[in-house]
Each structure stands twice: as structure tokens, then as C-alpha cells.
Tab-separated table of C-alpha atoms and ligand atoms in Angstrom:
chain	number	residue	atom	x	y	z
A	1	UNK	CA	4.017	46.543	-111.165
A	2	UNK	CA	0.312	46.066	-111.178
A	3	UNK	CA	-2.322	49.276	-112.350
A	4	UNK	CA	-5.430	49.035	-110.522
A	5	UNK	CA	-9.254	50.984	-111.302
A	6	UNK	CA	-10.409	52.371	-108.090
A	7	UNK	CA	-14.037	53.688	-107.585
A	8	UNK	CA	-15.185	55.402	-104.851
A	9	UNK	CA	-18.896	56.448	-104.444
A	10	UNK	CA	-19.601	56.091	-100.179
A	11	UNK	CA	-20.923	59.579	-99.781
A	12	UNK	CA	-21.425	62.462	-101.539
A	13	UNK	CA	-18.192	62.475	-104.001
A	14	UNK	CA	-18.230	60.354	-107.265
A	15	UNK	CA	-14.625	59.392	-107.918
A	16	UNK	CA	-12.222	57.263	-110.134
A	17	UNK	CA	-8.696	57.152	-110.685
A	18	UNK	CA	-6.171	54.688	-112.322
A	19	UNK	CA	-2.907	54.529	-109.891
A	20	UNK	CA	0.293	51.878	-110.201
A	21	UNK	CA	1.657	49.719	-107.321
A	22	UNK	CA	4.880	52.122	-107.932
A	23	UNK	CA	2.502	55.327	-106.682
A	24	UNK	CA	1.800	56.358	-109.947
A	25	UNK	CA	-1.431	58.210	-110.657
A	26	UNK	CA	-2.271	58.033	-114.321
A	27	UNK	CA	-5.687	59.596	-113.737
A	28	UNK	CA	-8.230	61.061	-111.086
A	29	UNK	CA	-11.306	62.579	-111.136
A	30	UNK	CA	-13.936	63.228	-108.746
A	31	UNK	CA	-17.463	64.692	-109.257
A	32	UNK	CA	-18.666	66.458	-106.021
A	33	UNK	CA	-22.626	67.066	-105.655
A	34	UNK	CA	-22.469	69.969	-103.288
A	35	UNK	CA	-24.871	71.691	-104.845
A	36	UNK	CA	-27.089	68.982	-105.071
A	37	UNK	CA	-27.057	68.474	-101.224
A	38	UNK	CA	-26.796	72.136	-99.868
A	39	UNK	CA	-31.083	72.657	-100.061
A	40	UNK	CA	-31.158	70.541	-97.780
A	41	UNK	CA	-28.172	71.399	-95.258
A	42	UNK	CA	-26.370	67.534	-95.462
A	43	UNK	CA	-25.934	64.812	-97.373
A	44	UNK	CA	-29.329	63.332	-98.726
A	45	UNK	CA	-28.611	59.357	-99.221
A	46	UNK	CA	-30.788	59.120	-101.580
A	47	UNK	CA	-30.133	62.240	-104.009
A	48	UNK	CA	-25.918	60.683	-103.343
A	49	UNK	CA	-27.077	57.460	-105.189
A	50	UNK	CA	-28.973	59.017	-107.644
A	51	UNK	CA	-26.047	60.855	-108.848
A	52	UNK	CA	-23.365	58.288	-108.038
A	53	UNK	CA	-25.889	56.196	-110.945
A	54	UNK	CA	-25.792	58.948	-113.699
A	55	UNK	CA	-22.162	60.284	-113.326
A	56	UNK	CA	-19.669	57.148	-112.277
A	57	UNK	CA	-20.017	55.367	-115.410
A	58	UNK	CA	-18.835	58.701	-117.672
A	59	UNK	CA	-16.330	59.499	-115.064
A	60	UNK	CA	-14.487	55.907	-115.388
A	61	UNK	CA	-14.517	56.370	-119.256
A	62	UNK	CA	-13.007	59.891	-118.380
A	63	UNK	CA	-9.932	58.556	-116.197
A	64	UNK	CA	-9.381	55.855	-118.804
A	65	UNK	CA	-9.263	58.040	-121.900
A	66	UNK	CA	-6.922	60.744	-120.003
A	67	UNK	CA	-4.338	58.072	-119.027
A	68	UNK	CA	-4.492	56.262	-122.684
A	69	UNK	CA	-5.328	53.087	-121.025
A	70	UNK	CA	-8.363	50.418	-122.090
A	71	UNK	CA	-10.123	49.096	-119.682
A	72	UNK	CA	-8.254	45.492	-120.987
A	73	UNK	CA	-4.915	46.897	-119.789
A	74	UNK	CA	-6.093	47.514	-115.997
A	75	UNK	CA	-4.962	44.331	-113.278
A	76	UNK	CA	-8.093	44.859	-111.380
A	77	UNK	CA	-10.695	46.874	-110.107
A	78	UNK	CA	-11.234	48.228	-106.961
A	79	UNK	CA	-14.038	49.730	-105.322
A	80	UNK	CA	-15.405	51.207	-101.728
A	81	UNK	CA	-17.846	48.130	-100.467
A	82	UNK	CA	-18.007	50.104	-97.187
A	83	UNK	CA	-18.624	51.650	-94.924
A	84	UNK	CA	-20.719	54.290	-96.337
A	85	UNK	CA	-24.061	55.623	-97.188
A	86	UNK	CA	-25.224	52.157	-98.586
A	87	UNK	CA	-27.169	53.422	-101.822
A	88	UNK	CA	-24.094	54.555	-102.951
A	89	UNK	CA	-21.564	52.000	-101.918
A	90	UNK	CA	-23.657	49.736	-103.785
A	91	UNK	CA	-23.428	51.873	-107.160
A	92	UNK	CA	-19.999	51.888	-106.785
A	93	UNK	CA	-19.201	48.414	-106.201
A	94	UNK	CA	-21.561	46.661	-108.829
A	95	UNK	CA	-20.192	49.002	-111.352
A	96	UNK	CA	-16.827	47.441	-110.584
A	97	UNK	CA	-18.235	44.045	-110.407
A	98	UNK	CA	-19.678	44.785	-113.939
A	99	UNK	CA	-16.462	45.856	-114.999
A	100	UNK	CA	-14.559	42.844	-113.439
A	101	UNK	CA	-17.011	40.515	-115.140
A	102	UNK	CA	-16.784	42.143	-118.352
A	103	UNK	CA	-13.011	41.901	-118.179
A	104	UNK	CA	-12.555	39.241	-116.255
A	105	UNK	CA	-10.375	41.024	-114.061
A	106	UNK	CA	-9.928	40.504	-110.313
A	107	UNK	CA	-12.437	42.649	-107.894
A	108	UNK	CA	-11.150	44.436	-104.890
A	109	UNK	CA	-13.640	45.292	-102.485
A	110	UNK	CA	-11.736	48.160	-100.191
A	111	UNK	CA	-13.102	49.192	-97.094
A	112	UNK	CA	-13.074	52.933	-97.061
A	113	UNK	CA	-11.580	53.260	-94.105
A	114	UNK	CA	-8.168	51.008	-95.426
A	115	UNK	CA	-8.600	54.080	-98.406
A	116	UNK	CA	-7.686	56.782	-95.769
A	117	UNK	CA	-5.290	54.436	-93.974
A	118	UNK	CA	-3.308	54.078	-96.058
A	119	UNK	CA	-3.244	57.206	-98.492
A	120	UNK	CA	-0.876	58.560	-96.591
A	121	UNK	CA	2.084	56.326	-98.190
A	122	UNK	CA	0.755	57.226	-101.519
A	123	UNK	CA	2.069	60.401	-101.507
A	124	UNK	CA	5.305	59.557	-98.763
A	125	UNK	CA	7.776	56.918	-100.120
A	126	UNK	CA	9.389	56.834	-97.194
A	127	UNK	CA	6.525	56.244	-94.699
A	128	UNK	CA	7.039	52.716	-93.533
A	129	UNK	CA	4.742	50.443	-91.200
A	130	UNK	CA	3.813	50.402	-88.446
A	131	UNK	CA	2.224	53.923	-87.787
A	132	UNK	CA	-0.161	56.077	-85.356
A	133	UNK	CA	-2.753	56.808	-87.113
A	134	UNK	CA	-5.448	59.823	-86.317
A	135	UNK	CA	-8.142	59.268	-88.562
A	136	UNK	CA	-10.504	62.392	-88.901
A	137	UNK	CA	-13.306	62.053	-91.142
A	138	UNK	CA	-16.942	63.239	-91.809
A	139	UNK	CA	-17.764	59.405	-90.146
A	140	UNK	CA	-15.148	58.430	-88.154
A	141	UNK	CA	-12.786	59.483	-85.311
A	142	UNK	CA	-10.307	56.988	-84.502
A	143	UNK	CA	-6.471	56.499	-83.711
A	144	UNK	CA	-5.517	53.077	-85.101
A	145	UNK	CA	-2.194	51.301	-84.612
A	146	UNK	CA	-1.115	50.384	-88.782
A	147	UNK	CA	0.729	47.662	-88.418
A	148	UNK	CA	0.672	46.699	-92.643
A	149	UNK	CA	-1.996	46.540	-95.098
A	150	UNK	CA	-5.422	44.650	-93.324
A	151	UNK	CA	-3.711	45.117	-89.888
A	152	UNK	CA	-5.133	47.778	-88.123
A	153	UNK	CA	-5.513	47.543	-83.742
A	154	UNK	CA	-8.321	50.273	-83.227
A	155	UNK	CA	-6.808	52.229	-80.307
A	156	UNK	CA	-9.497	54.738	-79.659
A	157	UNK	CA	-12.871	55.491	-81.559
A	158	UNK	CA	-15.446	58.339	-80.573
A	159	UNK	CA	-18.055	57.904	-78.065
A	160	UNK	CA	-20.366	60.259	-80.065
A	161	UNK	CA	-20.220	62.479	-82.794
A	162	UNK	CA	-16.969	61.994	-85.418
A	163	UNK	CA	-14.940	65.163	-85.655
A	164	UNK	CA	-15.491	66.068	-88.842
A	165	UNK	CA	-19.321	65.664	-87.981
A	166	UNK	CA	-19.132	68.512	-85.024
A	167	UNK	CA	-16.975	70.672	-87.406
A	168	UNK	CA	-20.472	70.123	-89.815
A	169	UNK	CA	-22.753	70.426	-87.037
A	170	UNK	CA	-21.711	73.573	-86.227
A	171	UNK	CA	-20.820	75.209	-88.944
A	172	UNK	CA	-24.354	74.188	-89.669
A	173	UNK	CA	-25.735	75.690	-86.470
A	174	UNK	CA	-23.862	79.077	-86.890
A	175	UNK	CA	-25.196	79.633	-90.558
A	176	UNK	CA	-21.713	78.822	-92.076
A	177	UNK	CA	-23.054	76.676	-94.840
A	178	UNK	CA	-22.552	73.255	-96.170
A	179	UNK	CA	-19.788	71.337	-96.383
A	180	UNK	CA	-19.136	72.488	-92.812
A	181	UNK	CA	-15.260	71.878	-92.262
A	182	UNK	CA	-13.850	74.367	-94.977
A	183	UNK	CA	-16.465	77.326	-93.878
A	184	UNK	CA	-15.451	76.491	-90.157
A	185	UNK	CA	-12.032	76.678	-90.768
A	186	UNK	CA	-12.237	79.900	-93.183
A	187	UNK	CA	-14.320	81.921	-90.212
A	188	UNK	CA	-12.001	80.896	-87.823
A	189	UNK	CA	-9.663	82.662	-89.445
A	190	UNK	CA	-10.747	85.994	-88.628
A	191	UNK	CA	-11.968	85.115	-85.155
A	192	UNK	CA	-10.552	84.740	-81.277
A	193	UNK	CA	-9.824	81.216	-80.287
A	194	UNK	CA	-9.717	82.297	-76.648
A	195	UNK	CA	-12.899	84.478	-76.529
A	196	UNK	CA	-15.442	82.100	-75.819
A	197	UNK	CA	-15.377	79.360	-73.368
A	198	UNK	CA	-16.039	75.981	-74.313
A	199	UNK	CA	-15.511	72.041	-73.095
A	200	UNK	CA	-13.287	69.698	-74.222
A	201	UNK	CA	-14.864	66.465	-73.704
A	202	UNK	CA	-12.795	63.722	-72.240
A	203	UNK	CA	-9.547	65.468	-72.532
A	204	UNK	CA	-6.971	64.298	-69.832
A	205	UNK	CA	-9.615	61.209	-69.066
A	206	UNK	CA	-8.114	57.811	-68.733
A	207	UNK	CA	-9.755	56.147	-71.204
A	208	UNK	CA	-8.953	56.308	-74.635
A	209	UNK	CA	-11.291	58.023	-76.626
A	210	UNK	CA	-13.015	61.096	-77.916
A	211	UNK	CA	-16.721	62.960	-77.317
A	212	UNK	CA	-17.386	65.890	-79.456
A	213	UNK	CA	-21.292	65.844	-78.943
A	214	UNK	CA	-20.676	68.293	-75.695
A	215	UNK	CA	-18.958	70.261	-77.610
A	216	UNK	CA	-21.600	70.918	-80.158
A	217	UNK	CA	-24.103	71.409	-77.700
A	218	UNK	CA	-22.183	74.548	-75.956
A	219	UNK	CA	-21.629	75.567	-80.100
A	220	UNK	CA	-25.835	75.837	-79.639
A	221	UNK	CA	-25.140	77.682	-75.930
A	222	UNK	CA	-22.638	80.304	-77.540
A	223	UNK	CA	-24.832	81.154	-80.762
A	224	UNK	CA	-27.811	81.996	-78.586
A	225	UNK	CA	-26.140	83.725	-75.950
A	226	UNK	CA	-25.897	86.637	-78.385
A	227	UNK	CA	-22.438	87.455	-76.810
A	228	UNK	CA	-20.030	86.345	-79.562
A	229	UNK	CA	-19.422	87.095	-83.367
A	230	UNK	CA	-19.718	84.154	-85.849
A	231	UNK	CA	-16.157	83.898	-86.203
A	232	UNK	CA	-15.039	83.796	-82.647
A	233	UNK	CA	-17.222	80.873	-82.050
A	234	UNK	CA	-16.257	79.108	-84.740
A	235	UNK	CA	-12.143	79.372	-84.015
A	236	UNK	CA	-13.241	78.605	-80.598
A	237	UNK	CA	-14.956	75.892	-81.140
A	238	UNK	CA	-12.217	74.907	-83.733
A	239	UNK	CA	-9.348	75.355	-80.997
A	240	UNK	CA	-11.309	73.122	-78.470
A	241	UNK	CA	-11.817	70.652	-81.265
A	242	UNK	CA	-7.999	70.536	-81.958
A	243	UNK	CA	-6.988	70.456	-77.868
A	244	UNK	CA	-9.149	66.838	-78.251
A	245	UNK	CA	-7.824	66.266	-81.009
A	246	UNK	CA	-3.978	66.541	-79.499
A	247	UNK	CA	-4.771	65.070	-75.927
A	248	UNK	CA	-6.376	61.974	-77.211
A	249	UNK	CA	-3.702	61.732	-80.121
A	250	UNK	CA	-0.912	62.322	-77.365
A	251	UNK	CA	-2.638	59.938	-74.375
A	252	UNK	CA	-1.966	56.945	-78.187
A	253	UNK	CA	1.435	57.665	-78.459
A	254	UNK	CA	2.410	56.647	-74.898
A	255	UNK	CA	0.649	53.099	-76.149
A	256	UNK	CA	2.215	52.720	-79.681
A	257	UNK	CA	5.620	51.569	-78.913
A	258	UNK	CA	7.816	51.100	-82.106
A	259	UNK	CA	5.555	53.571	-84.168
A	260	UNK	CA	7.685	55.264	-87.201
A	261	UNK	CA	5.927	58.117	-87.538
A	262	UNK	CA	2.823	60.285	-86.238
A	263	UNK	CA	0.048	60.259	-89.550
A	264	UNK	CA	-3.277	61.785	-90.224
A	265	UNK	CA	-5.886	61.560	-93.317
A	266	UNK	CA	-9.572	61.692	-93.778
A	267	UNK	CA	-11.638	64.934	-94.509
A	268	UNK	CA	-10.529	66.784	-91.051
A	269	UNK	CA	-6.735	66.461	-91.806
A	270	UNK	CA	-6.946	69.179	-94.582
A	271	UNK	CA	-7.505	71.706	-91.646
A	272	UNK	CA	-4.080	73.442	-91.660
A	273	UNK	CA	-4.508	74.312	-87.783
A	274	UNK	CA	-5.239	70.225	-87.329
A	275	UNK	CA	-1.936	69.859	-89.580
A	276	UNK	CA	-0.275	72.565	-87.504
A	277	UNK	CA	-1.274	71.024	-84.259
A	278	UNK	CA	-0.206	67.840	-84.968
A	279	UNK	CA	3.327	68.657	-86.671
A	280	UNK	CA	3.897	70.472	-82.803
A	281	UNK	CA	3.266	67.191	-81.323
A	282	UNK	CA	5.211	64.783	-83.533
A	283	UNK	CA	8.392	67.152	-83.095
A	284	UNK	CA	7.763	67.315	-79.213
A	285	UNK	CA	7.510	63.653	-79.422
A	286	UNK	CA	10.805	63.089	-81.946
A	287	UNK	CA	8.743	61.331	-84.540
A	288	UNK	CA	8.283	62.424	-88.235
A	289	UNK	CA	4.967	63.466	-89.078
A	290	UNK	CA	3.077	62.303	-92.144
A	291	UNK	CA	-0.546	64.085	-93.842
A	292	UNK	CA	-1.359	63.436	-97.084
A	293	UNK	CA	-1.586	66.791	-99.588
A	294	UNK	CA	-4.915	68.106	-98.803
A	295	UNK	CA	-6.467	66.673	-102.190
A	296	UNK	CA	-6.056	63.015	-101.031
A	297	UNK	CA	-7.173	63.791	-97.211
A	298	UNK	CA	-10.903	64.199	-98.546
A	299	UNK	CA	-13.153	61.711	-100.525
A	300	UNK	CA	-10.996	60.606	-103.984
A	301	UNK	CA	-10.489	57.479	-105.623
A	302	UNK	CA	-7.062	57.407	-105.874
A	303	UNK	CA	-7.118	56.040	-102.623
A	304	UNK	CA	-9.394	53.299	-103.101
A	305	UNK	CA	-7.051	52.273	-106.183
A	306	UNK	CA	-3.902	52.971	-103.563
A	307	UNK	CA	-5.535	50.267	-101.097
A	308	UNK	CA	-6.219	48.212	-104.029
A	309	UNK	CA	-2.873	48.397	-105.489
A	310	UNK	CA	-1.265	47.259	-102.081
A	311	UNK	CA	-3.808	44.460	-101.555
A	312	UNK	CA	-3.491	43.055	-105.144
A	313	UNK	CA	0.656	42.542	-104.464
A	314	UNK	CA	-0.572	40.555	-101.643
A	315	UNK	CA	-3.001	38.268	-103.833
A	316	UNK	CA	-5.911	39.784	-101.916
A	317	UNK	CA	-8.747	39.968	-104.004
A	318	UNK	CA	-12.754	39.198	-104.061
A	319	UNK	CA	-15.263	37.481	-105.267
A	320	UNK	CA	-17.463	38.694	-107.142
A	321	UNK	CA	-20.194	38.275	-104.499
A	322	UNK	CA	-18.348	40.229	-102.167
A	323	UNK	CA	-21.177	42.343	-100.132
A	324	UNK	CA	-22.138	46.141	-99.662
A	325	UNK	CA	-21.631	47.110	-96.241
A	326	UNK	CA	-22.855	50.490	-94.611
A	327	UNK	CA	-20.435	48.739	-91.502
A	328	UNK	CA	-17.393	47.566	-91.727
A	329	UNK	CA	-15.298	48.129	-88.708
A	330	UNK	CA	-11.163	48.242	-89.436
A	331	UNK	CA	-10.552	46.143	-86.289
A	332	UNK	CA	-13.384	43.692	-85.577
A	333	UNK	CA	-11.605	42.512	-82.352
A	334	UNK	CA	-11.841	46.411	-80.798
A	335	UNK	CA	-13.619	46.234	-77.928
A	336	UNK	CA	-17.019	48.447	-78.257
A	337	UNK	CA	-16.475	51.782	-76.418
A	338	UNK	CA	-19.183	52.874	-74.453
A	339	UNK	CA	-22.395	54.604	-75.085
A	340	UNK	CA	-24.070	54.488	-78.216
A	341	UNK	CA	-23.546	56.119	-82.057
A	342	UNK	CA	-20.313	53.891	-82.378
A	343	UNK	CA	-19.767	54.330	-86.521
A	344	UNK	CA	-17.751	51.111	-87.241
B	1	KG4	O1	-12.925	61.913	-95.535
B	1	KG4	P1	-14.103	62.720	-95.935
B	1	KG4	O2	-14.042	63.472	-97.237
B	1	KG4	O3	-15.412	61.869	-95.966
B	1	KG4	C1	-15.696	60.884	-95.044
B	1	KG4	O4	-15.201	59.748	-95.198
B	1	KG4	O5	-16.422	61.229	-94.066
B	1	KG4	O6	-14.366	63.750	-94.742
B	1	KG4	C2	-15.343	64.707	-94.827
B	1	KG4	C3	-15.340	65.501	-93.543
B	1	KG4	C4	-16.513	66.466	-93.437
B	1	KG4	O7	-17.076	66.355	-92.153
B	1	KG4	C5	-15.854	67.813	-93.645
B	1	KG4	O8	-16.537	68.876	-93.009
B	1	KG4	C6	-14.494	67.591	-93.060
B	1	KG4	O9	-14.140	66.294	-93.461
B	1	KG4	N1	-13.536	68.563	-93.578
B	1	KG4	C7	-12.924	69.480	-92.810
B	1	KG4	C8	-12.166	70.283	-93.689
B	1	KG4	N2	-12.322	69.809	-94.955
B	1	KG4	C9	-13.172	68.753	-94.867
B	1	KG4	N3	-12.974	69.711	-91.484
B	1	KG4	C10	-12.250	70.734	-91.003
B	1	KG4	N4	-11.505	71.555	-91.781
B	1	KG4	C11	-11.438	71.376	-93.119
B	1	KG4	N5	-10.700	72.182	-93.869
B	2	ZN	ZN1	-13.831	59.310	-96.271
């Protein structure tokens, strides 16, 4: 059994946690800076590493002290190295390498994206490779083939926008607030799915992957029209969002022969229509489906310590040189989809 120190600092959360191989979690905690970024509507890069500087190093001595452990006892430390905001990622990983040096533990550098990956068999025992994989964040939209820990085929990415950025966007253009997702979902709610009408980009198309900048745009179309409450755009735009969501996720499956089970994480899976959506289509399709508990589908580090854990029983570990990198694409082979604003 090996007990791993995972940081995570790639956007606005500050995060640690101390988690065993055996799915243990000793510790989390995570520092959010809403209120730090909501002035200004989004994430500020700069104001993230600012406060990923003065909070990490009291919320590491935090996790430690909660789980009785010294820093000695730890196998090795893991942080996000990417992709991310890079100010931050870089707070986060030279506080590990500090930590690894002062120990002389082994570094982990975990790409952020392996974090969500794989969270999902942190919480599910029984979820076993390989895996479908819709991964819905606040960066990324992509359906990846999980064939074990490092092997990941990218089967689809967006063209555009990443979902959980149009669920921002407009909450952002209908006043809703920031973070976007949760105030989307909440006015949705109370509101018509089926009032107003609005595109679903690239749904039924033959090529793999999704567009959600349309989308936004008729968000914009709706708002000014004057013709529709707050909340029946926003569960409008929230159903179209999902019918993408399910037709690209659907259009994967027919490729990802031998797949055990249908899985989602990142920020956009704690949406309990997603969730809903996508437990309809795994049962139509006869495969189990898998979400982490809402907690772990957002920013945390227990994640980051998860993907460390399963990389250090593999003898996968760093050097202490290993770089920052605001890209870091899961599958370097994927071919590039078209157009432009491809995330990693
Ligand atoms: O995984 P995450 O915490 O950070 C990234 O790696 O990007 O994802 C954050 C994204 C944000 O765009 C946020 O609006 C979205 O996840 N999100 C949601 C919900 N909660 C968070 N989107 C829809 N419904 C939610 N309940
Ligand atoms: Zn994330």
C-alpha cells in the first residue's frame, strides 16, 4: 500500500488531500476563491496564482495534521503539472518539488486531465479498465477510450467551446452569476426545456465531435429577443447542451468495443440532468454506468493523489525537473480536429 500527497492548484481551487493506493482518503481540503474572481465575471489567472501562493502551503499542513501523518510518512508527492492556468500549475508543482526535495520523496507530476480520468475508480471498486469516458469540464470536452492508467485513445474533443465553458458563458450572458454551471442548472429548474428553440451543433454529424459555440451564440439571440424568462432559457439551453452531450456520447459507444462501463467526471458531471441523461443511455445500451459523487467531479486533490497513487504502483514517477505545462494533451497521437480553440 503506498499513501501519496496530491496538490492541485490548475484553476481557481487550491486543494490537497492525502489518499492510499487501497482508496483511502485520510484527508482533503480545498480552498475555493469564488469570491475573489466573481468582480470580475471569470477566473482572473493572475489573482488564481496569487492565492494558490498564500493558501497551498497552510492547506498541506492542514491535510497532514487532520490525518496524523508527517510529511516523512507520505511515499510521494503528487501534483497537477498541467494543463491549467500556468501561474498556478506552477505554484502547485514547485511546492511539491520543494516538498519532494525536502523529503526526498518521489515527485509525481499528474496531468489534470489523468485526475478526472481516473477519479471515477476512486470512489467505484468495481470499475475496471477499459472504459468510455465523457469528460466534461470547465476546459475540456472529450470522450476518451481508458484503456489503464497513461492509456487514453482521444475519441472525440470539441471543435470550440468545452461544455462546461458554454454552461459559464451563458449563465454569464443571462445574469446568472459566476461559477456558471451550478446557477445554470439551479434556474433550469424552474424553467421549460421545450420553450425556446435552440441548435444542437453537430448532433447526428458523422464526425466525432462536439461544437457548443453555436449554441452560445443563439443563448445571446434568446436573451435579447425579450420573448423568454431567465429560466426557460437557461433549461433550454441546458436540454440542448445534454441532447450533444448524449448524441456524441452515443455516436462513441458504437466505436468502443469491449468497454465495461459508460463513465463521466469533470466539473459538468455534477449536473444531475447530465447524470440523469447519461444513466438513460448506459441502461439502453446494457452497460453499467459510473460518475463519481459530485464532490470529486469538480476541482479536488484527492484526485491528483488518486492518479498519483495508481502511477506510483507502476514505478511511474518524475524528476524533479519535470515541467509546467498550460498543454498537455491525454493522447498526443489524436489527430487535431478541425477548426481552431482545440484545449489539449
Ligand atoms: O472540472 P472542473 O472543476 O474544472 C476544470 O477542470 O475545468 O470543471 C469546472 C466546470 C465549470 O465550467 C463549471 O461551470 C462546471 O464545471 N460545472 C457545472 C456544474 N458544476 C460545475 N456545469 C453544469 N452543472 C453543474 N452543476
Ligand atoms: Zn478539472
Amino acid at each position: 500500500m503506498s499513501l501519496i500527497l496530491g496538490i492541485e492548484s490548475s484553476c481557481d481551487e487550491t486543494a490537497a488531500a492525502l489518499v492510499t493506493s487501497e482508496r483511502r482518503i485520510l484527508a482533503h481540503k480545498l480552498a475555493g476563491q469564488e469570491a475573489a474572481h466573481r468582480p470580475f465575471g471569470g477566473v482572473v489567472p493572475e489573482i488564481a496564482a496569487r492565492a494558490h501562493v498564500e493558501i497551498l502551503p497552510a492547506l498541506v499542513e492542514d491535510v497532514l495534521s487532520e490525518a496524523g501523518i508527517d510529511v516523512d510518512e507520505v511515499d510521494a508527492i503528487a501534483a497537477t503539472a498541467g494543463p491549467g492556468l500556468i501561474g498556478g500549475v506552477m505554484v502547485g508543482l514547485v511546492t511539491a518539488k520543494g516538498l519532494a526535495l525536502a523529503t526526498g520523496k518521489p515527485l509525481i507530476a499528474v496531468n489534470h486531465l489523468e485526475g478526472h480520468a481516473l477519479s471515477p475508480m476512486l470512489a467505484q471498486p468495481s470499475l475496471a479498465f477499459p472504459y468510455l469516458l465523457l469528460l466534461v469540464s470547465g476546459g475540456h470536452c472529450q470522450l476518451l477510450f481508458v484503456e489503464g492508467v497513461g492509456r487514453y485513445r482521444r475519441l472525440a474533443t470539441t471543435i470550440d467551446d468545452a461544455a462546461g465553458e458554454a454552461f459559464d458563458k451563458s449563465a454569464k450572458l443571462l445574469g446568472l452569476g459566476f461559477p456558471g454551471g451550478p446557477a445554470v442548472e439551479a434556474a433550469a429548474k424552474s424553467g421549460n426545456p421545450s420553450v425556446v428553440p435552440l441548435p444542437r451543433p453537430l448532433v447526428g454529424s458523422a464526425e466525432p465531435h462536439f461544437s457548443f459555440a453555436g449554441l452560445k451564440s443563439a443563448v445571446l439571440r434568446a436573451r435579447d429577443s425579450g420573448r423568454y424568462s431567465v429560466e426557460d432559457v437557461a433549461a433550454s439551453f441546458q436540454q440542448a447542451a445534454i441532447d450533444c452531450l448524449i448524441d456524441r456520447t452515443a455516436r462513441a459507444l458504437r466505436n468502443a468495443d469491449g468497454a465495461t462501463a459508460l463513465v463521466v467526471a469533470g466539473g459538468v458531471a455534477a449536473n444531475q440532468s447530465v447524470r440523469a441523461a447519461l444513466t438513460d443511455l448506459a441502461a439502453e445500451r446494457g452497460l453499467p454506468f459510473v460518475a463519481p459523487p459530485q464532490w470529486l467531479c469538480t476541482d479536488n486533490a484527492a484526485m491528483i493523489a488518486w492518479a498519483g497513487a495508481l502511477r506510483f504502483e507502476e514505478g511511474l514517477v518524475d524528476a524533479l525537473d519535470a515541467p509546467a505545462r498550460a498543454r498537455w494533451p491525454l493522447d498526443p497521437s489524436a489527430e487535431k480536429a478541425r477548426g481552431a480553440g482545440v484545449k489539449a
